PDB file of C-alpha atoms and ligand atoms in Angstrom:
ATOM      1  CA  UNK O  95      24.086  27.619 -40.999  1.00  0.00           C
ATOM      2  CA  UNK O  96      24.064  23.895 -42.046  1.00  0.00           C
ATOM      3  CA  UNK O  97      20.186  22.841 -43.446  1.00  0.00           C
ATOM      4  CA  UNK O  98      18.829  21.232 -40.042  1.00  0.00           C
ATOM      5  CA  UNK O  99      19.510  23.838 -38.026  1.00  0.00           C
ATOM      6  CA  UNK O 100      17.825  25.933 -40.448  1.00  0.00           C
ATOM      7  CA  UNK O 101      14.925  23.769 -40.815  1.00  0.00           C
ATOM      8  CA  UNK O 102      15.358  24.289 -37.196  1.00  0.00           C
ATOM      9  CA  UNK O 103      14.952  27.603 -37.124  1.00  0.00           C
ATOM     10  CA  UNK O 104      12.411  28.223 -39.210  1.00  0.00           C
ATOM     11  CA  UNK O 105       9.993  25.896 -37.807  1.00  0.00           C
ATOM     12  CA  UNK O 106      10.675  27.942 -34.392  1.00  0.00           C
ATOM     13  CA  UNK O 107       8.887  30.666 -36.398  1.00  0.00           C
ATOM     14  CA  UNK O 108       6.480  29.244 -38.127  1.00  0.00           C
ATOM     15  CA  UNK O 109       5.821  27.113 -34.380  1.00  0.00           C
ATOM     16  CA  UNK O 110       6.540  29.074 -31.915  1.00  0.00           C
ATOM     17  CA  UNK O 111       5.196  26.693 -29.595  1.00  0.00           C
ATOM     18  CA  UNK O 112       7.545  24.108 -31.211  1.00  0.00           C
ATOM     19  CA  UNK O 113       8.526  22.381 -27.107  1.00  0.00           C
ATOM     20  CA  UNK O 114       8.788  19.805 -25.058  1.00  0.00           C
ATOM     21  CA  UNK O 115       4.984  18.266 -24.264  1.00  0.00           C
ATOM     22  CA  UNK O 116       4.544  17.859 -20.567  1.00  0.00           C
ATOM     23  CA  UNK O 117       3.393  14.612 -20.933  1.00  0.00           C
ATOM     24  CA  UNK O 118       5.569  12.789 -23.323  1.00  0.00           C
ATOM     25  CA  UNK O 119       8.435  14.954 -23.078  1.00  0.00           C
ATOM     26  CA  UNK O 120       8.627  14.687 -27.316  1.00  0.00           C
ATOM     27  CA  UNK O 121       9.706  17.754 -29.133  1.00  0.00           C
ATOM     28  CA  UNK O 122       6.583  19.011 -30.644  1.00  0.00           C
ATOM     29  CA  UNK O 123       3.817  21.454 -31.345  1.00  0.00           C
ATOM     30  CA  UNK O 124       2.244  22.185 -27.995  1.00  0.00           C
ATOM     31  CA  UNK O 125      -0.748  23.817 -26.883  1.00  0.00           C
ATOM     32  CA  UNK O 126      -1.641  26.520 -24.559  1.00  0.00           C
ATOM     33  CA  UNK O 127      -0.691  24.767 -21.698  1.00  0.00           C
ATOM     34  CA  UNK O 128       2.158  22.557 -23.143  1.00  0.00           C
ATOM     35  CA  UNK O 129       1.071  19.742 -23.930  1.00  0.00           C
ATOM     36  CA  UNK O 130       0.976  17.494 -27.541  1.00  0.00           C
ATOM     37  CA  UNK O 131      -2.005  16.636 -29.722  1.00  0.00           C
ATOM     38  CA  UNK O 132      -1.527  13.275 -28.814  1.00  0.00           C
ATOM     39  CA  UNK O 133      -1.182  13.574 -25.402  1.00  0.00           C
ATOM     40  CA  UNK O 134      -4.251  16.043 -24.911  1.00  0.00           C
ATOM     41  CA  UNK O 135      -6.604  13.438 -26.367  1.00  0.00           C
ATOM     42  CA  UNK O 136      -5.582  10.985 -23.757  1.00  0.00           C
ATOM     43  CA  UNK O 137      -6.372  13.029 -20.725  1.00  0.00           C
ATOM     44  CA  UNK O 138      -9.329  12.462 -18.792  1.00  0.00           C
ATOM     45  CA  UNK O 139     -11.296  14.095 -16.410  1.00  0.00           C
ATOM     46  CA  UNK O 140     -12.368  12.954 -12.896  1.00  0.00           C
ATOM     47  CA  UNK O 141     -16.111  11.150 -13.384  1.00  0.00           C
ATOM     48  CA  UNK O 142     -17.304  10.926 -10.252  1.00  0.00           C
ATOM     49  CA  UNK O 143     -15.872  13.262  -7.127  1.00  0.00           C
ATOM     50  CA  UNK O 144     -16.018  11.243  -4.490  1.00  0.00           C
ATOM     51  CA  UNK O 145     -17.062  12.703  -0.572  1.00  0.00           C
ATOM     52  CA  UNK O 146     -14.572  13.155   1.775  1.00  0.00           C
ATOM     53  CA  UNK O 147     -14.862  13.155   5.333  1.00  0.00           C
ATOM     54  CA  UNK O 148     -14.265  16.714   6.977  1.00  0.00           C
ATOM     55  CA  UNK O 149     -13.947  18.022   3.428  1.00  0.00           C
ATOM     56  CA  UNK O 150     -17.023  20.285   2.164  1.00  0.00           C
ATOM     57  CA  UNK O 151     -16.352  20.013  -1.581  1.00  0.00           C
ATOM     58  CA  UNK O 152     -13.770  18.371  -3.512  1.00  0.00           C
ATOM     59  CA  UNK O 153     -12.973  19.392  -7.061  1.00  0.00           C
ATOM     60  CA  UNK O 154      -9.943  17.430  -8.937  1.00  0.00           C
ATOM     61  CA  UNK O 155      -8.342  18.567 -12.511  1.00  0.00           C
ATOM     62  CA  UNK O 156      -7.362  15.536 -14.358  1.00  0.00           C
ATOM     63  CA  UNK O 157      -7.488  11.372 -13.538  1.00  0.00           C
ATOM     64  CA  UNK O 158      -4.873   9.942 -12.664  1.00  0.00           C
ATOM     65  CA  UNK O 159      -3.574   8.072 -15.657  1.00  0.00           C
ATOM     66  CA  UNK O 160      -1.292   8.252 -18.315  1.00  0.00           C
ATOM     67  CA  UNK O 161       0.389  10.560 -19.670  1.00  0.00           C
ATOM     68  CA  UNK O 162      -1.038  13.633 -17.006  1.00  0.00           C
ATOM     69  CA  UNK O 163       0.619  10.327 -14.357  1.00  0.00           C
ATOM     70  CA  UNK O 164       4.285  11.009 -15.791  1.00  0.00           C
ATOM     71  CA  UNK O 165       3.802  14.836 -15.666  1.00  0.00           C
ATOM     72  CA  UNK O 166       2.885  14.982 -12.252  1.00  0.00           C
ATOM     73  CA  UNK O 167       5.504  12.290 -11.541  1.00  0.00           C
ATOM     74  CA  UNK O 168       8.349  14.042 -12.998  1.00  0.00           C
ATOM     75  CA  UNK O 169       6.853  17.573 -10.924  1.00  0.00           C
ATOM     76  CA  UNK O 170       7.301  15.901  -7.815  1.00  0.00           C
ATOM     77  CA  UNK O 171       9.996  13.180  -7.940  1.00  0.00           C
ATOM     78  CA  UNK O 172      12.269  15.231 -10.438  1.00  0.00           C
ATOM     79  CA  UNK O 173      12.887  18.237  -9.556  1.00  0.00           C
ATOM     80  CA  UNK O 174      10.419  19.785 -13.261  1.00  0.00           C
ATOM     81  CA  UNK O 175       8.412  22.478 -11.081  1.00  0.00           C
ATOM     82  CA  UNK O 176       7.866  24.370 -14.670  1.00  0.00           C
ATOM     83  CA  UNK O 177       5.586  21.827 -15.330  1.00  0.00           C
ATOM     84  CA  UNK O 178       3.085  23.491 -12.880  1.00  0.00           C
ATOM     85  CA  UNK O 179       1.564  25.105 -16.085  1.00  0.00           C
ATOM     86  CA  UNK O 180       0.565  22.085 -16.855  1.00  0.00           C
ATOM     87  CA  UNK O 181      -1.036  20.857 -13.752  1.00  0.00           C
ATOM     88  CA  UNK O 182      -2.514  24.151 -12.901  1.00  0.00           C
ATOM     89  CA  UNK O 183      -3.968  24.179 -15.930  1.00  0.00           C
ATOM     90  CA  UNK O 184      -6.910  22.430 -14.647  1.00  0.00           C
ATOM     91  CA  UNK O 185      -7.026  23.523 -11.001  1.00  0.00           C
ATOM     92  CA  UNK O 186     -10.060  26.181 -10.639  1.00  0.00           C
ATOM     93  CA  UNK O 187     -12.122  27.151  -7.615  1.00  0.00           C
ATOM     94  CA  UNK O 188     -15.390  26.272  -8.322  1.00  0.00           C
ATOM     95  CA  UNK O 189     -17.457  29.512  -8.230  1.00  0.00           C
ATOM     96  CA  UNK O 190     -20.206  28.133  -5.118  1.00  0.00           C
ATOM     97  CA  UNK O 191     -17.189  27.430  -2.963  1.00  0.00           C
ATOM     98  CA  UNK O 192     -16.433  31.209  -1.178  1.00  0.00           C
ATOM     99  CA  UNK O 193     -13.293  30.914   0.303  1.00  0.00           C
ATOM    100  CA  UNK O 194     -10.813  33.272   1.878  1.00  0.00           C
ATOM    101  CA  UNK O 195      -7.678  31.736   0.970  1.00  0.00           C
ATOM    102  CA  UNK O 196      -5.834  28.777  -0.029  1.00  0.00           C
ATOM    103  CA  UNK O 197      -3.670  26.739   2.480  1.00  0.00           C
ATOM    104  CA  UNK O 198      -0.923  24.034   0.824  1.00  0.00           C
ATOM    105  CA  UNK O 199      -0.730  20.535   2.349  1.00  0.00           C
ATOM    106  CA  UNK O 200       2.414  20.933   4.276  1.00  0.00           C
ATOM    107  CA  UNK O 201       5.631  18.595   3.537  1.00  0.00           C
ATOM    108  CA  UNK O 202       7.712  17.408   6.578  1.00  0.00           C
ATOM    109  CA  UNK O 203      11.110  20.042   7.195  1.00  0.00           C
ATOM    110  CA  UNK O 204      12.615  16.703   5.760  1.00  0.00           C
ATOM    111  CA  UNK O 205      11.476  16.036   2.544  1.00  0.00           C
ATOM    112  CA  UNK O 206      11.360  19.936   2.110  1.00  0.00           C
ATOM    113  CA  UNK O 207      15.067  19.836   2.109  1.00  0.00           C
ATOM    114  CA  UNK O 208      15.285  16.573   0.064  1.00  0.00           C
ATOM    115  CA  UNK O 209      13.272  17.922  -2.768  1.00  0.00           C
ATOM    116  CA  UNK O 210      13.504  21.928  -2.270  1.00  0.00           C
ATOM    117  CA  UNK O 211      10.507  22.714  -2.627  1.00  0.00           C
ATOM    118  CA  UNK O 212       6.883  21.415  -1.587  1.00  0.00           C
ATOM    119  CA  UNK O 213       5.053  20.753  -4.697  1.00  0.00           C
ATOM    120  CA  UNK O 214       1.703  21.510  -3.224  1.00  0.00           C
ATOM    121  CA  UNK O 215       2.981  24.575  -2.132  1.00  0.00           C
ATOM    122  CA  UNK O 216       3.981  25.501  -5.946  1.00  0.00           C
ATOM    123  CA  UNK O 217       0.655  24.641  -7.517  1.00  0.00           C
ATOM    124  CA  UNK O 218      -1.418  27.031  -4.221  1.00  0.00           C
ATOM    125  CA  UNK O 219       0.586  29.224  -6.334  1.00  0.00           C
ATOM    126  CA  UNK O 220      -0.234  28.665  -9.560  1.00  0.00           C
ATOM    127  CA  UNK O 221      -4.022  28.924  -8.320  1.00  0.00           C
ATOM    128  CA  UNK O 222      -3.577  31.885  -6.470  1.00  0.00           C
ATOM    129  CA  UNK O 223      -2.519  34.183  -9.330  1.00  0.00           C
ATOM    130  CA  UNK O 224      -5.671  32.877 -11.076  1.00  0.00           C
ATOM    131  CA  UNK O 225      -8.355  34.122  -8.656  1.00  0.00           C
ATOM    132  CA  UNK O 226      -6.567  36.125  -6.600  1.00  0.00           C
ATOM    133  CA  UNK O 227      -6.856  34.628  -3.055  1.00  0.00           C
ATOM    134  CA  UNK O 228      -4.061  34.548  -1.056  1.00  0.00           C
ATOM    135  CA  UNK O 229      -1.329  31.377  -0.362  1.00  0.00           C
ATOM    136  CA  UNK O 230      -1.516  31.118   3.617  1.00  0.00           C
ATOM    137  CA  UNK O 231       1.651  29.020   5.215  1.00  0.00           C
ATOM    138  CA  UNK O 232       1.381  29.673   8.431  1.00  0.00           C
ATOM    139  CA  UNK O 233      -1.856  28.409   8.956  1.00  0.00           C
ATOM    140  CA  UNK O 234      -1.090  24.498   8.653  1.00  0.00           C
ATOM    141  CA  UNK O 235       2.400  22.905   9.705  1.00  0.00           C
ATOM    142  CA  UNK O 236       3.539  18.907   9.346  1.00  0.00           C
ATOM    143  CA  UNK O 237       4.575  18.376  13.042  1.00  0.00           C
ATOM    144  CA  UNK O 238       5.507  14.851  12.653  1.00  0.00           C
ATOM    145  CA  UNK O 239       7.833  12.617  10.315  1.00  0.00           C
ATOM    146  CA  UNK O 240       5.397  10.089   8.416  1.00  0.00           C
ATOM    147  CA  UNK O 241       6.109   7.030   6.889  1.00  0.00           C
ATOM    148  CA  UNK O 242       5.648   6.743   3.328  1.00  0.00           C
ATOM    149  CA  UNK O 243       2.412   6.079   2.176  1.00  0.00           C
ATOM    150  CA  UNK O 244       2.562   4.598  -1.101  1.00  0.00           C
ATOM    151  CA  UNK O 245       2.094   1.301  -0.225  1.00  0.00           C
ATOM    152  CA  UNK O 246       0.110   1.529   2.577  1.00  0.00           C
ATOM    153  CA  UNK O 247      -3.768   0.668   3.093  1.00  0.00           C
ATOM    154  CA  UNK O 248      -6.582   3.360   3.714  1.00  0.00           C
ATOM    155  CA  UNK O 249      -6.304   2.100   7.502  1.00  0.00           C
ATOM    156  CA  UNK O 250      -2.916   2.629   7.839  1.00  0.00           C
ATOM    157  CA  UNK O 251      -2.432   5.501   6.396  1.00  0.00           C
ATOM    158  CA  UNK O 252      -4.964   7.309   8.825  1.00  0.00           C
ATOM    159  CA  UNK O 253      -3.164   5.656  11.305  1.00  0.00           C
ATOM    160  CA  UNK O 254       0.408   6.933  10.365  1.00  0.00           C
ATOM    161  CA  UNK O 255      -0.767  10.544   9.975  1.00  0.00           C
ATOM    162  CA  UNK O 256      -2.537  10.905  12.943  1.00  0.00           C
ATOM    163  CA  UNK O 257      -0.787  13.756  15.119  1.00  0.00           C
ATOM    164  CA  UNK O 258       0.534  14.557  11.778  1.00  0.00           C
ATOM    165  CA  UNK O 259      -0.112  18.247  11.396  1.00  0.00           C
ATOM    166  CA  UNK O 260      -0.884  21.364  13.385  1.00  0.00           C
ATOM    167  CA  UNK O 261      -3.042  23.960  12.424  1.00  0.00           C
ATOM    168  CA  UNK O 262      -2.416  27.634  13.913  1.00  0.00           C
ATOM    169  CA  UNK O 263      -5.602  29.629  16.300  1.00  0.00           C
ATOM    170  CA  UNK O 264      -5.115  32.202  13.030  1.00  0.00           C
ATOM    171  CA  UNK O 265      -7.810  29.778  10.873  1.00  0.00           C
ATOM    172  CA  UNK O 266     -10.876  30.706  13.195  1.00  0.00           C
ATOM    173  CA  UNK O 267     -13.834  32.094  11.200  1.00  0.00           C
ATOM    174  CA  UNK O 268     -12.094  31.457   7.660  1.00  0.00           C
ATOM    175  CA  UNK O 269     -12.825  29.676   4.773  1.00  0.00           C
ATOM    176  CA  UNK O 270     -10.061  27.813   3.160  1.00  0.00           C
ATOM    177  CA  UNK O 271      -9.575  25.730   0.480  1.00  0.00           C
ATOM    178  CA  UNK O 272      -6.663  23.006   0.991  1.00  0.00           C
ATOM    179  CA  UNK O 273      -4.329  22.216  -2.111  1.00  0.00           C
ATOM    180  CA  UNK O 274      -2.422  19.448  -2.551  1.00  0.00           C
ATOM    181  CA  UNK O 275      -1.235  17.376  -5.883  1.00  0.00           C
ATOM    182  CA  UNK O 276      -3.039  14.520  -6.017  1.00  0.00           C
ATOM    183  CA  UNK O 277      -6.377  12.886  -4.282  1.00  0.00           C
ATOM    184  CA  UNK O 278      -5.470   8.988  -3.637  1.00  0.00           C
ATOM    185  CA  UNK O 279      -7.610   7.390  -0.420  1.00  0.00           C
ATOM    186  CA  UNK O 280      -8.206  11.181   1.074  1.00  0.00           C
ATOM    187  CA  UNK O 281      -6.755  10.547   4.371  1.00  0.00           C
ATOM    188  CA  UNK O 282      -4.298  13.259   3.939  1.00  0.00           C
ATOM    189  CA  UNK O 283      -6.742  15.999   2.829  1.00  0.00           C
ATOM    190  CA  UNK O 284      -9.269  14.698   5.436  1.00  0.00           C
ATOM    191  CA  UNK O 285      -6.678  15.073   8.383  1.00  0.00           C
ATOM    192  CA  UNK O 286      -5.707  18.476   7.477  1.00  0.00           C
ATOM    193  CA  UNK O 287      -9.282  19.501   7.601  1.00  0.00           C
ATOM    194  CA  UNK O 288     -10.195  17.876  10.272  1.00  0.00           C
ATOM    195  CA  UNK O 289      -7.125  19.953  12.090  1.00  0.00           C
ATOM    196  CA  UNK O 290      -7.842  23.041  10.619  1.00  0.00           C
ATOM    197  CA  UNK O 291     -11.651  22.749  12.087  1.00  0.00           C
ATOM    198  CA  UNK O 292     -10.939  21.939  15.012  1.00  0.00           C
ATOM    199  CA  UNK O 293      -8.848  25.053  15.360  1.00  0.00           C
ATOM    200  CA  UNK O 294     -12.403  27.062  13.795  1.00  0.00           C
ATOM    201  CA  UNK O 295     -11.960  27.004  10.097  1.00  0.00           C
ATOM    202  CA  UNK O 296     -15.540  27.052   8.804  1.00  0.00           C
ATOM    203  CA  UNK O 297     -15.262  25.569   5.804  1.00  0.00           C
ATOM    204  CA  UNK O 298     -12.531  23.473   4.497  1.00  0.00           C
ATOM    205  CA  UNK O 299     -12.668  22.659   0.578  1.00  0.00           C
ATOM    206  CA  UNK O 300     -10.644  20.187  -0.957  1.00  0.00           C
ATOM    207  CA  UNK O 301      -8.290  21.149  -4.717  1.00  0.00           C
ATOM    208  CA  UNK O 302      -6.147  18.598  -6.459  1.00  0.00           C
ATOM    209  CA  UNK O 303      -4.441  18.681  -9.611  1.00  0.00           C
ATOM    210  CA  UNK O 304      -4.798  14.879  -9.937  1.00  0.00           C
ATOM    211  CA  UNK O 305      -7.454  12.429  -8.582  1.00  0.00           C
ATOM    212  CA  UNK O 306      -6.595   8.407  -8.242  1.00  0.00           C
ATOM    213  CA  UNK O 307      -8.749   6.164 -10.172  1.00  0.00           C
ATOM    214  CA  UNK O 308     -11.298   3.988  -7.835  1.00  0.00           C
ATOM    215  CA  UNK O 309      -9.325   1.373  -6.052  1.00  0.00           C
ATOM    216  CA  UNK O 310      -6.138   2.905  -6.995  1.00  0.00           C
ATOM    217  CA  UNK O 311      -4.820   3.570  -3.633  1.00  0.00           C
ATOM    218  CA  UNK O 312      -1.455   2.609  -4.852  1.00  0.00           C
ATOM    219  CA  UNK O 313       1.379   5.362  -5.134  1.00  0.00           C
ATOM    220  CA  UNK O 314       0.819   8.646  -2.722  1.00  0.00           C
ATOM    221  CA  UNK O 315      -0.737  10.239  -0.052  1.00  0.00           C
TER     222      UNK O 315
HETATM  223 ZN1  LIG G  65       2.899  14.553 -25.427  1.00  0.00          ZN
END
């Protein structure tokens, strides 16, 4: 064995935890989670959760900044679903919120089949074997092809996803809290409550790994 690969190898031991950060995507020490020192000290919490229409609480794990902004990039865009651990790190039901299961925002059949898998989906998941409520994906479907909504304005955007999804009779009398990967304007997690209501949800409640900074409405839905 030549001298770096032992190094190697015995820093594996004495590290086990000696991986790829998350964030930065450096070789290093990680923690629990997977993420560097460095990294870790630069992630921030959501300070204010904003009210969203239709939406009867809203809880958000990290802002939407840099580095948790290249994690959850590389999630969605690139195919990295392990980095879930990550994300769902900071995902938890609040305890007030009594809900009977979790619903994912729904991807168009579409962009299912572009990017094999709906990352919203995959973090419902990652919540679910936390506290035990169940992942329901028949309850909410995406009925309708949308535009893209990174560049669009809060206006538009409601306007582009009206009609957008269908939510099944089966959500009368339940309690469900919508996931989805990030918060930006709200119209998305508004119009899926606002569906699932109408079809006699009770209570809709609102879960996002990441939530866009104030008046950054720039990037997704
Ligand atoms: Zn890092």
């Amino acid at each position: 064995m030549r001298l770096e690969a032992l190094v190697k190898a015995a820093a594996d031991v004495l590290f086990p935890q000696h991986l790829k950060c998350h964030c930065c995507n450096r070789e290093s020490v990680v923690n629990s989670y997977g993420v560097c020192a460095d990294c870790e000290s630069k992630l921030k919490s959501v300070p204010a959760l904003p009210n969203l229409r239709d939406i009867d609480g809203f809880d958000a794990g990290l802002l939407y900044t840099e580095p948790a902004r290249r994690a959850l990039v590389s999630f969605k865009f690139n195919g990295a679903v392990y980095k879930k651990e990550f994300l769902a790190h900071f995902m938890a039901i609040p305890p007030e919120w009594s809900a009977d299961c979790i619903v994912p925002v729904p991807l168009s059949e579409n962009r299912l089949k572009q990017r094999g898998y709906n990352q919203s989906e995959v973090l419902a998941e990652a919540v679910s074997e936390k506290c035990a409520l169940p992942v329901r994906t028949d309850l909410l479907a995406r009925v309708m092809e949308t535009e893209k909504q990174s560049l669009m304005t809060r206006e538009q955007r409601l306007k582009n996803l009206k009609g957008a999804f269908l939510a099944s009779k089966e959500c009368r009398g339940l309690s469900i809290v919508l996931v989805d990967d990030i918060k930006t304007t709200g119209s998305t997690l508004s119009e899926c409550a606002g569906e699932l209501k109408k079809r006699g949800a009770v209570r809709v409640y609102a879960l996002t790994a990441c939530c866009a900074e104030e008046g950054n409405t720039n990037g997704y839905g």
